[in-house]
Structure formats: C-alpha cells, structure tokens
Amino acid sequence: MKKISHRFLRLNLIRILSQSVFVGVIATTSLVSSVWLINSNAYAQNPPTVSSNEIISYAKTMLTMEPLRQQAFDEIKKMIGSKEVPQIVCNDKNSFNSLPNKAKDIAVNYCQRYQKVVEDNGMTIERFNRITLEVQNSEDLKRQIYNTLLRLQKNPES
C-alpha cells in the first residue's frame, strides 16, 4: 500500500512541478521577448504554423533558461534587498536603469545568454518571439509545448 501511495505522490509532484515550470517559463519568455517583438517585422494575420522541430527547440530553450532565470532573479533580489525586482526587458535599456550596477550586469548577462540559447537551439529571436505570441493565443500549441516539456524532462536525450 505504501508503494502505491508513494508512486501516486511522486506522479503528482512531477505533474505539479512540470506545470509550475511551464507557467514560469511562459511568463518569463513573455517578459524577455516583449521588446524583442517591437524590433521584429510584422507578420500576416495568420501566422505560420509551428513545426514539430520548432516546438522541440522552443521547449529546449525554455528548459535551459528557466533555472538561469531563477538564479539571476535570486541574485538580483539579494542585491536590491526588500525592494521589488523591477520588470526587466532585454531590449529596453531603460528597464535596467533602476538596478544597481552589479545587478545590471547580471541582467545583461542573462539577456545575452537567453539570446545565445535561442540561437543554439536553431531559432532566431524573431521566430522564438512569434511562437511565444502564438502560444499565448493557442491552447493547442500550448498543449503541444507542455507535452514536449514533459517528454524532455523525462528523457532529455529525445
């Protein structure tokens, strides 16, 4: 009986953690990419479909960057103390202004790393941002990315 309860608890924890990571990653991705979108070209009313390879690249980027985002946020939070961490938008230099110099360096480093990880996963920033927008408007795409995140967490080699 304990073995069944343990498995059930473990599966619930995995599901809850996966959902938390997914929500956090989508929120972070939205913040990071919001200004990048301003600089990207407009696209047609019906955006192009997202291929399975793009879904995998997008999910891999999100999984790579989420722990780095948390680390950067924690480091900045420690530096600014009890004040709330301001919204940091990578392509908006003004969003860095209220940060102390060392915290500003952490934010800049994070943004540079984010762009590199996107590119290392075979995407352009513009395409990554378009997918981010589409995820916000498409339950089907959101589900596909969520399932890909789960699969990659279970088997990172796939």
C-alpha positions in Angstrom: 0.0 0.0 0.0 2.9 2.4 0.8 4.4 1.7 -2.6 1.2 2.7 -4.4 0.8 5.9 -2.3 4.5 6.8 -2.9 4.1 6.4 -6.7 0.9 8.4 -6.7 2.5 11.2 -4.6 5.6 11.1 -6.9 3.5 11.4 -10.1 1.5 14.3 -8.6 4.7 16.1 -7.6 6.1 15.6 -11.1 2.9 16.9 -12.6 2.8 19.9 -10.3 6.5 20.7 -10.9 6.1 20.4 -14.6 3.1 22.7 -14.7 4.9 25.2 -12.5 7.9 25.2 -14.7 5.7 25.6 -17.8 3.8 28.5 -16.4 7.0 30.2 -15.1 8.8 29.7 -18.4 5.9 31.1 -20.4 5.7 34.1 -18.2 9.5 34.7 -18.3 9.6 34.2 -22.1 6.8 36.7 -22.5 8.7 39.3 -20.5 12.0 38.7 -22.1 10.7 38.7 -25.6 8.2 41.6 -25.3 10.6 44.3 -26.5 12.4 42.0 -29.0 9.0 41.8 -30.7 8.9 45.6 -31.2 12.1 45.3 -33.3 10.9 42.4 -35.3 9.0 42.5 -38.6 5.2 42.3 -38.6 3.8 39.1 -39.9 0.5 38.2 -41.6 -2.8 37.9 -39.8 -2.5 34.1 -39.9 1.0 33.3 -38.5 2.8 30.4 -40.0 2.3 27.1 -38.3 4.9 25.9 -35.8 6.7 22.8 -36.9 7.5 19.9 -34.5 11.2 20.8 -34.7 10.4 24.3 -33.7 8.3 23.1 -30.7 11.2 21.0 -29.6 13.7 23.9 -30.0 11.4 26.2 -28.1 10.9 23.7 -25.3 14.6 23.0 -25.0 15.3 26.8 -24.8 12.7 27.2 -22.1 14.1 24.3 -20.1 17.6 25.6 -20.3 16.7 29.1 -19.4 14.3 28.6 -16.5 16.9 27.7 -13.9 19.2 30.5 -15.2 16.2 32.9 -14.9 15.6 31.9 -11.3 19.2 32.2 -10.5 19.5 35.7 -12.0 16.3 36.8 -10.3 17.5 35.4 -6.9 20.9 37.2 -7.3 19.3 40.5 -8.2 16.7 40.1 -5.4 19.6 39.7 -2.9 21.3 42.8 -4.1 18.3 45.1 -4.0 17.0 43.7 -0.7 13.4 44.3 0.3 12.6 46.3 -2.8 10.6 44.6 -5.6 12.6 43.4 -8.6 11.6 45.6 -11.5 10.4 44.1 -14.7 13.5 43.6 -16.9 13.0 43.6 -20.6 16.1 42.6 -22.5 15.9 45.1 -25.4 14.8 48.0 -23.2 17.9 49.6 -21.7 15.6 51.8 -19.5 14.3 48.7 -17.7 17.8 48.2 -16.3 18.2 51.8 -15.0 16.7 51.2 -11.5 19.1 48.3 -10.9 22.5 48.7 -9.0 25.5 48.2 -11.3 26.2 44.7 -10.3 22.5 43.7 -10.7 22.5 45.4 -14.1 25.5 43.2 -15.1 23.6 40.1 -14.1 20.5 41.2 -16.1 22.6 42.0 -19.2 24.4 38.7 -18.9 21.1 36.8 -18.6 19.7 38.5 -21.7 22.8 37.8 -23.7 22.7 34.1 -22.6 19.0 33.9 -23.4 19.6 35.1 -27.0 22.5 32.6 -27.4 20.5 29.7 -26.1 17.7 30.6 -28.5 20.1 30.6 -31.4 22.0 27.5 -30.2 18.6 25.7 -30.4 18.3 26.6 -34.1 15.9 29.6 -33.9 16.1 33.3 -34.5 14.9 35.7 -31.7 12.2 36.9 -34.1 10.8 33.3 -34.6 11.1 32.5 -30.9 9.1 35.6 -30.1 6.4 34.8 -32.7 6.0 31.4 -31.2 5.7 33.0 -27.8 2.9 35.1 -29.0 1.2 32.2 -30.7 1.4 30.1 -27.5 -0.5 32.8 -25.7 -3.3 32.6 -28.2 -3.4 28.9 -29.0 -4.4 26.3 -26.5 -3.4 23.6 -28.9 0.2 24.9 -29.3 0.4 25.5 -25.5 -0.6 21.8 -25.0 2.0 20.6 -27.6 4.7 22.6 -25.9 3.7 21.4 -22.5 3.7 17.8 -23.6 7.1 18.3 -25.2 8.4 19.9 -22.0 7.2 16.8 -20.0 8.8 14.4 -22.5 12.1 16.3 -22.4 12.1 16.4 -18.7 11.6 12.6 -18.5 14.1 11.9 -21.3 16.4 14.8 -22.0 18.1 12.9 -24.9 14.9 12.9 -27.1 
